[in-house]
XYZ file of C-alpha atoms in Angstrom:
549
model
C 0.000 0.000 0.000
C 1.387 3.387 -0.970
C 1.954 6.031 1.694
C -0.679 8.315 0.161
C -3.259 5.535 0.172
C -2.327 4.573 3.745
C -2.862 8.151 4.927
C -6.200 8.222 3.120
C -7.361 4.934 4.699
C -6.189 5.940 8.142
C -7.936 9.282 7.964
C -11.113 7.671 6.706
C -11.073 5.086 9.484
C -10.471 7.714 12.167
C -13.476 9.601 10.779
C -15.499 6.376 10.845
C -14.565 5.791 14.482
C -15.589 9.333 15.367
C -18.831 8.886 13.438
C -19.531 5.632 15.313
C -19.044 7.403 18.643
C -21.519 10.066 17.511
C -24.011 7.718 15.867
C -24.095 4.924 18.423
C -24.885 5.258 22.140
C -21.825 6.045 24.250
C -21.809 2.598 25.828
C -21.503 0.590 22.618
C -17.935 -0.685 22.522
C -17.165 1.070 25.814
C -14.336 0.289 28.201
C -15.823 0.226 31.700
C -13.537 0.330 34.742
C -14.897 -1.578 37.726
C -14.205 -0.128 41.163
C -14.640 -2.216 44.318
C -15.032 0.667 46.761
C -13.722 -1.070 49.889
C -10.392 -1.609 48.164
C -9.803 1.263 45.753
C -8.683 4.263 47.838
C -9.141 5.224 51.501
C -9.489 8.964 52.089
C -10.026 8.947 55.873
C -7.448 6.316 56.881
C -9.767 3.806 58.500
C -8.454 0.945 56.355
C -11.541 0.825 54.130
C -11.895 2.527 50.761
C -14.626 5.120 50.314
C -16.358 7.410 47.814
C -14.091 10.450 48.422
C -11.121 8.151 47.826
C -12.585 7.161 44.465
C -13.128 10.806 43.573
C -9.499 11.635 44.389
C -8.247 8.871 42.098
C -10.561 9.313 39.110
C -7.794 10.985 37.100
C -6.079 7.596 36.913
C -9.163 6.033 35.319
C -9.632 8.918 32.902
C -5.968 8.710 31.870
C -6.478 5.059 30.930
C -8.992 6.154 28.317
C -11.931 4.381 29.970
C -15.423 5.547 29.087
C -17.108 4.799 32.395
C -16.687 3.513 35.903
C -18.830 0.849 37.532
C -18.897 1.098 41.329
C -19.825 -2.010 43.298
C -22.400 -1.497 46.097
C -21.828 1.350 48.531
C -25.338 1.398 50.003
C -26.309 1.146 53.684
C -25.548 -2.424 54.729
C -24.491 -4.603 57.664
C -21.757 -5.807 55.275
C -22.259 -9.512 55.849
C -21.851 -9.888 52.080
C -19.935 -6.612 51.785
C -22.632 -4.423 50.335
C -24.697 -6.969 48.424
C -26.894 -7.219 51.523
C -28.609 -3.842 51.237
C -30.382 -2.396 54.272
C -31.314 0.894 52.558
C -31.341 1.215 48.782
C -31.430 5.022 48.743
C -28.468 5.914 50.929
C -24.697 5.556 51.258
C -23.252 3.449 54.046
C -21.309 5.673 56.487
C -18.104 3.696 55.934
C -18.187 4.873 52.307
C -19.351 8.436 52.912
C -22.575 10.343 52.265
C -24.993 11.117 49.477
C -23.170 14.429 49.069
C -19.952 12.446 48.522
C -21.721 10.490 45.798
C -22.871 13.726 44.169
C -19.293 15.057 44.253
C -18.026 11.822 42.700
C -20.542 12.051 39.858
C -19.650 15.682 39.236
C -15.906 14.933 39.084
C -16.426 11.887 36.850
C -18.562 13.869 34.409
C -15.994 16.665 34.405
C -13.398 14.084 33.326
C -15.689 12.645 30.646
C -16.460 9.469 32.605
C -19.936 7.989 32.907
C -20.967 6.524 36.266
C -22.562 3.069 36.467
C -23.667 1.737 39.832
C -24.866 -1.640 41.066
C -28.529 -2.290 41.632
C -29.400 -5.305 43.772
C -33.016 -6.203 43.036
C -33.182 -9.920 43.827
C -32.779 -9.607 47.598
C -32.131 -7.268 50.509
C -30.608 -7.448 53.970
C -32.766 -8.892 56.726
C -32.179 -5.534 58.426
C -34.061 -3.663 55.697
C -37.206 -1.960 57.024
C -39.287 -3.849 54.420
C -38.216 -7.219 55.819
C -38.587 -6.148 59.433
C -42.213 -5.271 58.710
C -42.774 -8.290 56.467
C -41.697 -10.786 59.112
C -43.773 -9.147 61.854
C -47.053 -10.769 60.760
C -48.831 -12.382 57.826
C -51.213 -9.479 57.221
C -49.089 -6.322 57.319
C -48.673 -3.954 54.360
C -45.415 -5.601 53.300
C -46.316 -9.181 54.173
C -45.778 -10.280 50.547
C -42.657 -8.256 49.825
C -40.571 -11.400 50.414
C -40.976 -15.097 49.620
C -42.728 -16.819 52.517
C -44.071 -20.379 52.638
C -45.561 -22.775 55.157
C -43.552 -25.796 56.249
C -44.331 -29.289 55.126
C -46.429 -31.326 57.572
C -43.263 -32.602 59.265
C -41.936 -29.055 59.785
C -39.251 -29.253 57.089
C -38.790 -26.534 54.444
C -41.413 -26.229 51.691
C -39.111 -27.656 49.024
C -35.539 -28.833 48.382
C -33.980 -25.573 47.125
C -30.418 -24.970 48.278
C -28.573 -21.710 48.922
C -25.664 -20.752 46.685
C -23.625 -20.212 49.841
C -24.439 -23.709 51.097
C -27.267 -25.377 53.019
C -31.027 -25.045 52.586
C -32.346 -21.901 50.903
C -35.082 -21.620 53.537
C -34.864 -20.236 57.079
C -37.580 -20.631 59.720
C -39.036 -17.481 61.240
C -41.028 -18.047 64.437
C -42.733 -14.647 64.275
C -44.647 -15.585 61.134
C -44.537 -19.322 61.667
C -43.204 -19.680 58.120
C -40.016 -20.155 56.173
C -38.500 -17.387 54.061
C -36.466 -18.008 50.922
C -32.888 -16.824 50.325
C -30.701 -17.756 47.361
C -27.664 -16.433 49.231
C -27.012 -15.878 52.952
C -29.904 -16.375 55.364
C -29.450 -12.670 56.130
C -30.267 -11.923 52.451
C -33.969 -12.762 52.038
C -35.189 -12.827 48.447
C -37.591 -10.088 47.415
C -40.858 -11.255 45.910
C -40.833 -9.625 42.497
C -44.029 -11.466 41.606
C -45.633 -8.707 43.700
C -46.145 -5.607 41.472
C -45.715 -3.364 44.518
C -42.177 -4.687 44.989
C -41.394 -3.951 41.346
C -42.741 -0.423 41.825
C -40.516 0.065 44.877
C -37.445 -1.066 42.951
C -38.232 1.197 40.005
C -38.492 4.078 42.458
C -35.003 3.148 43.712
C -33.716 3.260 40.144
C -35.287 6.662 39.579
C -33.692 7.979 42.785
C -30.164 7.235 41.504
C -30.884 8.352 37.955
C -32.087 11.670 39.347
C -28.745 11.966 41.191
C -26.802 11.627 37.947
C -26.111 7.909 37.552
C -25.530 7.042 33.889
C -26.467 3.404 34.110
C -26.830 0.267 36.165
C -25.147 -3.071 36.465
C -28.020 -5.289 37.605
C -26.827 -7.862 40.130
C -28.051 -11.471 40.184
C -30.645 -11.028 37.428
C -30.930 -14.809 37.234
C -32.271 -14.858 40.798
C -34.928 -12.135 40.623
C -37.826 -14.491 39.865
C -38.469 -17.915 41.378
C -41.115 -20.497 40.476
C -44.330 -19.345 42.163
C -45.422 -22.966 42.618
C -42.229 -23.695 44.617
C -41.582 -26.959 42.788
C -38.609 -29.103 43.826
C -35.435 -28.873 41.775
C -34.322 -32.119 40.097
C -30.979 -33.727 40.961
C -27.997 -32.549 38.949
C -28.092 -34.143 35.514
C -24.368 -33.672 34.868
C -22.467 -36.487 36.598
C -19.218 -34.567 36.261
C -20.498 -31.388 37.889
C -18.267 -30.312 40.807
C -20.083 -30.575 44.116
C -18.436 -28.214 46.570
C -21.770 -26.955 47.931
C -25.212 -28.470 48.459
C -26.445 -26.106 45.725
C -24.304 -28.050 43.240
C -26.262 -31.280 43.715
C -29.247 -29.892 41.808
C -30.197 -28.562 38.423
C -31.390 -25.151 39.543
C -34.518 -25.030 37.443
C -37.167 -23.596 39.736
C -35.365 -21.349 42.205
C -34.197 -18.978 39.453
C -34.693 -17.688 35.890
C -38.450 -17.235 36.084
C -40.180 -15.781 32.990
C -41.327 -12.768 35.009
C -37.773 -11.483 34.679
C -38.373 -10.316 31.141
C -41.495 -8.340 31.991
C -39.688 -6.564 34.813
C -36.612 -5.664 32.766
C -38.920 -4.159 30.143
C -40.395 -1.940 32.840
C -36.899 -0.985 33.984
C -35.816 -0.207 30.418
C -38.873 1.991 29.881
C -37.941 3.996 32.968
C -34.293 4.293 31.958
C -35.209 5.409 28.463
C -36.844 8.471 30.016
C -33.315 9.603 30.924
C -31.779 9.252 27.474
C -28.710 7.177 26.638
C -28.606 5.335 29.959
C -26.791 1.972 30.065
C -28.038 -1.256 31.639
C -26.051 -4.483 31.877
C -27.241 -7.729 33.429
C -24.994 -9.986 35.459
C -26.007 -13.551 34.640
C -23.799 -16.211 36.205
C -23.901 -19.977 36.018
C -23.587 -22.603 33.310
C -26.284 -23.064 30.704
C -27.561 -19.486 31.005
C -26.805 -18.292 27.459
C -30.441 -18.333 26.343
C -31.482 -16.425 29.468
C -28.805 -13.780 28.810
C -30.101 -13.331 25.283
C -33.716 -12.976 26.426
C -32.691 -10.277 28.908
C -31.378 -8.115 26.070
C -33.357 -8.966 22.953
C -35.672 -6.835 20.806
C -34.324 -3.461 21.900
C -36.842 -3.029 24.735
C -35.088 -4.919 27.526
C -31.619 -4.389 28.987
C -28.859 -3.067 26.722
C -26.296 -5.718 27.483
C -25.428 -8.788 29.504
C -22.348 -10.571 30.696
C -21.793 -14.080 31.955
C -18.903 -15.996 33.403
C -17.449 -17.490 30.214
C -14.056 -15.937 30.974
C -14.415 -15.197 34.675
C -14.298 -18.835 35.753
C -12.428 -20.320 32.787
C -9.483 -22.311 34.127
C -7.488 -21.643 30.963
C -7.669 -19.074 28.195
C -7.684 -21.084 24.987
C -8.568 -20.193 21.404
C -11.624 -22.443 21.653
C -12.870 -20.696 24.808
C -12.670 -17.345 23.001
C -14.334 -18.456 19.763
C -17.119 -20.266 21.617
C -17.837 -17.189 23.756
C -17.905 -14.830 20.766
C -20.099 -17.208 18.769
C -22.881 -16.807 21.329
C -23.335 -13.188 20.239
C -23.196 -13.253 16.421
C -25.076 -9.967 16.000
C -28.387 -11.250 14.714
C -31.596 -9.283 14.325
C -33.017 -8.171 17.669
C -29.980 -9.379 19.581
C -28.542 -7.381 22.459
C -24.948 -6.270 22.810
C -22.442 -8.389 24.764
C -20.199 -7.269 27.603
C -17.077 -9.175 28.653
C -14.972 -9.367 31.790
C -11.817 -11.363 32.434
C -11.722 -10.441 36.134
C -14.087 -8.997 38.732
C -14.716 -8.915 42.476
C -16.087 -12.493 42.408
C -13.556 -14.174 40.120
C -9.830 -14.851 40.563
C -7.229 -12.698 38.845
C -6.899 -13.893 35.263
C -3.105 -13.811 35.200
C -3.022 -16.241 38.133
C -5.508 -18.595 36.464
C -4.219 -18.549 32.928
C -0.428 -18.522 32.979
C 2.703 -19.006 35.061
C 4.613 -16.289 36.955
C 7.478 -16.634 34.469
C 5.191 -15.786 31.546
C 3.000 -13.247 33.342
C 4.416 -10.097 31.736
C 4.154 -11.347 28.153
C 0.787 -12.943 28.792
C -0.692 -9.775 30.308
C 0.133 -7.830 27.158
C -1.468 -10.415 24.907
C -4.515 -10.609 27.190
C -5.023 -6.852 27.190
C -4.752 -6.582 23.408
C -7.162 -9.485 23.001
C -9.582 -7.869 25.437
C -9.686 -4.658 23.418
C -10.317 -6.596 20.200
C -13.412 -8.501 21.349
C -16.769 -7.525 19.902
C -18.679 -6.015 22.815
C -17.979 -3.899 25.869
C -14.960 -4.558 28.066
C -15.115 -4.363 31.869
C -11.622 -3.777 33.218
C -11.332 -4.631 36.912
C -9.300 -2.338 39.156
C -5.635 -3.347 39.141
C -5.968 -5.415 35.981
C -4.125 -2.640 34.153
C -1.233 -3.163 36.603
C -1.101 -6.934 36.222
C -2.125 -7.636 39.819
C -2.025 -11.284 40.854
C -4.411 -13.291 43.013
C -3.530 -12.997 46.712
C -3.486 -16.059 48.949
C -5.457 -14.969 52.026
C -4.902 -17.183 55.084
C -8.029 -18.611 56.707
C -7.730 -16.455 59.809
C -7.901 -13.274 57.664
C -10.775 -14.329 55.407
C -13.754 -11.985 55.197
C -15.688 -13.670 52.360
C -18.718 -15.471 53.879
C -18.891 -18.016 51.053
C -15.231 -18.967 51.458
C -15.554 -19.244 55.236
C -18.685 -21.409 54.965
C -17.224 -23.761 52.363
C -13.546 -23.740 53.351
C -11.409 -25.075 51.746
C -13.506 -26.413 48.866
C -14.260 -23.019 47.280
C -11.750 -20.350 46.350
C -11.973 -17.201 48.440
C -13.167 -14.092 46.615
C -11.038 -12.056 49.034
C -7.927 -12.776 46.979
C -9.172 -10.515 44.174
C -10.588 -7.845 46.504
C -7.307 -6.739 48.083
C -6.335 -3.033 48.173
C -5.195 -1.173 45.080
C -1.470 -0.285 45.216
C -0.877 3.360 44.358
C 2.585 4.291 45.683
C 5.296 1.755 46.346
C 7.100 3.721 49.057
C 4.030 4.731 51.078
C 2.378 2.838 53.943
C 0.217 0.053 52.543
C 1.226 1.117 49.034
C -0.679 4.401 49.307
C -4.078 2.790 49.801
C -4.402 3.897 53.440
C -2.259 4.902 56.403
C -4.199 2.421 58.532
C -4.109 -1.377 58.375
C -6.306 -2.287 55.387
C -9.368 -4.472 55.790
C -7.584 -7.108 53.677
C -3.826 -7.535 53.310
C -2.072 -6.327 50.168
C -0.470 -8.892 47.940
C 3.240 -9.157 48.796
C 4.174 -8.573 45.143
C 1.681 -5.757 44.574
C 3.683 -2.706 45.787
C 6.227 -3.359 43.030
C 3.341 -3.144 40.529
C 1.967 0.115 41.975
C 0.759 2.922 39.756
C 3.771 5.001 40.824
C 6.108 2.307 39.482
C 4.405 2.038 36.092
C 3.238 5.587 35.397
C 5.168 7.011 32.455
C 7.515 4.028 32.283
C 7.963 2.874 28.722
C 7.078 -0.782 28.424
C 4.976 -0.983 31.595
C 1.650 -2.794 31.458
C -0.109 0.389 32.533
C 1.243 2.296 29.527
C 0.483 -0.666 27.248
C -3.113 -0.708 28.508
C -3.480 2.963 27.625
C -2.133 2.261 24.141
C -4.491 -0.606 23.368
C -7.524 1.247 24.716
C -6.567 4.126 22.420
C -6.222 1.657 19.522
C -9.751 0.425 20.173
C -11.132 3.964 20.122
C -9.325 4.840 16.900
C -10.931 2.053 14.881
C -14.636 1.705 14.207
C -14.052 -1.975 13.417
C -12.891 -2.597 16.996
C -15.514 -0.376 18.603
C -18.675 -1.601 16.931
C -17.661 -3.691 13.926
C -18.758 -7.214 13.079
C -16.771 -10.288 14.024
C -15.941 -12.912 11.420
C -13.839 -16.009 10.795
C -12.945 -16.849 14.389
C -10.541 -19.780 14.089
C -9.234 -21.734 17.062
C -6.084 -23.788 16.789
C -4.257 -25.457 19.657
C -2.562 -22.175 20.555
C -3.270 -19.842 17.611
C -6.402 -17.711 17.727
C -7.382 -15.534 14.771
C -10.490 -13.540 13.940
C -11.477 -10.505 11.928
C -13.241 -7.310 12.978
C -14.962 -5.611 10.075
C -16.052 -1.987 9.987
C -17.543 0.139 7.271
C -14.169 1.236 5.891
C -11.674 -1.399 6.960
C -11.194 -5.002 8.023
C -8.750 -5.904 10.777
C -7.082 -9.242 11.358
C -6.427 -10.095 15.005
C -3.978 -12.922 15.748
C -2.852 -14.288 19.118
C -0.464 -17.054 20.109
C -1.847 -18.158 23.469
C 1.033 -20.521 24.116
C 4.630 -20.902 25.236
C 5.943 -22.149 21.870
C 6.236 -20.591 18.413
C 3.285 -21.088 16.066
C 3.212 -20.903 12.292
C 1.463 -17.815 10.985
C 1.801 -15.766 7.810
C 0.416 -12.278 7.546
C -1.617 -11.814 4.346
C 0.245 -9.936 1.641
C -0.317 -6.210 1.882
C -1.554 -6.281 5.476
C -0.298 -3.498 7.726
C 0.401 -4.179 11.406
C -1.260 -1.556 13.619
C -0.272 -2.940 17.002
C 1.692 -5.922 18.243
C 3.394 -7.457 21.242
C 5.901 -10.277 21.501
C 8.008 -11.586 18.647
C 6.465 -11.335 15.176
C 8.255 -13.279 12.424
C 7.575 -13.578 8.707
C 6.453 -17.180 9.186
C 5.140 -17.239 12.713
C 4.368 -15.755 16.102
C 6.616 -16.191 19.118
C 5.309 -17.220 22.551
C 2.426 -14.970 23.668
C 2.851 -12.784 20.609
C -0.147 -10.955 19.188
C -0.979 -8.441 16.491
C -3.730 -6.413 14.930
C -3.301 -5.743 11.216
C -5.296 -3.836 8.629
C -6.143 -6.063 5.696
C -5.694 -4.695 2.167
C -8.826 -3.524 0.395
């Protein structure tokens, strides 16, 4: 390709990318930075991160090139499940700050060009919520049916065989009502009864409260668990003989305690409300195996949620070409289909670098992983510290805070190991997170990966992350283009992203040995990492190339 033609193509593609950002909603193709508030930045030195700490550090997120932040729950809570047990949906827990602190955070984020997405927990509340306190007081109070109550069987046992995700029966006896209440999670997290239209109305009012305060979207927690089977039918035994059985929940096919059809009516109501506020973003969290069809139904036809993400990568033991192609194939871009969102790490899943490679290969692998992430069709949720290459921390039993890990020790992996404090400054106490002892210990290798050690350093993962996010934004094909020809070899992964004015070839060697690969004649490499040869890719090498017209 001649230089003059190259300049013409590049200019045209940059215009196409700018046009896509103007034409499409801001969230399509967005890079969303997840913040776990307990562990991001502590402004008052009590060892726990808070909203003012987030506000002080937002420049770091903006400098990455992210489009938005997603903040995990910061609402009033007894913190038995660290914020996912909400005792007041319309307020900030004092450990995180105040509503005024939230307003200041939103203002600073918007000033920096960042959208603000917050969690909404609609499937359950804390047992300390005023709704539950009233609901359990009698069978005929105003909120008697706000939660899922059922009489015992004649022998006094629970009404059916449903099991909690955290282990043990999903029913707890309450002597005040003389009934059992249902909880998919901790017994202190009773499930809300969304079959009751009044409960739906209450939750929509909660959504409106945060939208009125400037929230730009919601990540909807545990969407799979919002609607149960109203007939309370027993779940069948697990049909997969090879299914791991670390918890009692794993011995069943969870057919009736989740994924009720009422979900889709409710998310339509939520979408209608959100549409009143313009280009507001909604993304469903849908975990568990065999939930692909449910994810699709949550987002189809343009009148439900905008996007959904599952755990295809979050719990994958290895990153292989087949894992990637299979995940991408679930969202081919058909008529009426929603838009996918991907995450390699989050507050519930172990650090990807510790799952998918060895310490010796971590640096090279992290670069490949980040480039791959920015080439996937869909949104990308980057978890705090992922841009630094943070590893999973081994938390000793006596320092565990995760209720699931404590209950099922040692059969389930603690979520605490991915929730450890963010390292900001290597030479400061607790790596600049706080002057006080943090609520969880820092990883021993994390101070050396601190922002201060990588900022402005050529070749650091932080600087590489900024480069590949910028690459994504410069090319319409990567932002919103189609995906084609995903091919999975033993170690070689290739696929194309096709925009209106260009087609890009993305190639990745997800292995420790060289692989044969020949770049098509006339292709121009736009970005690469690792060793690129005329006839192959070195270990953990990757590239994005513009294909000739």
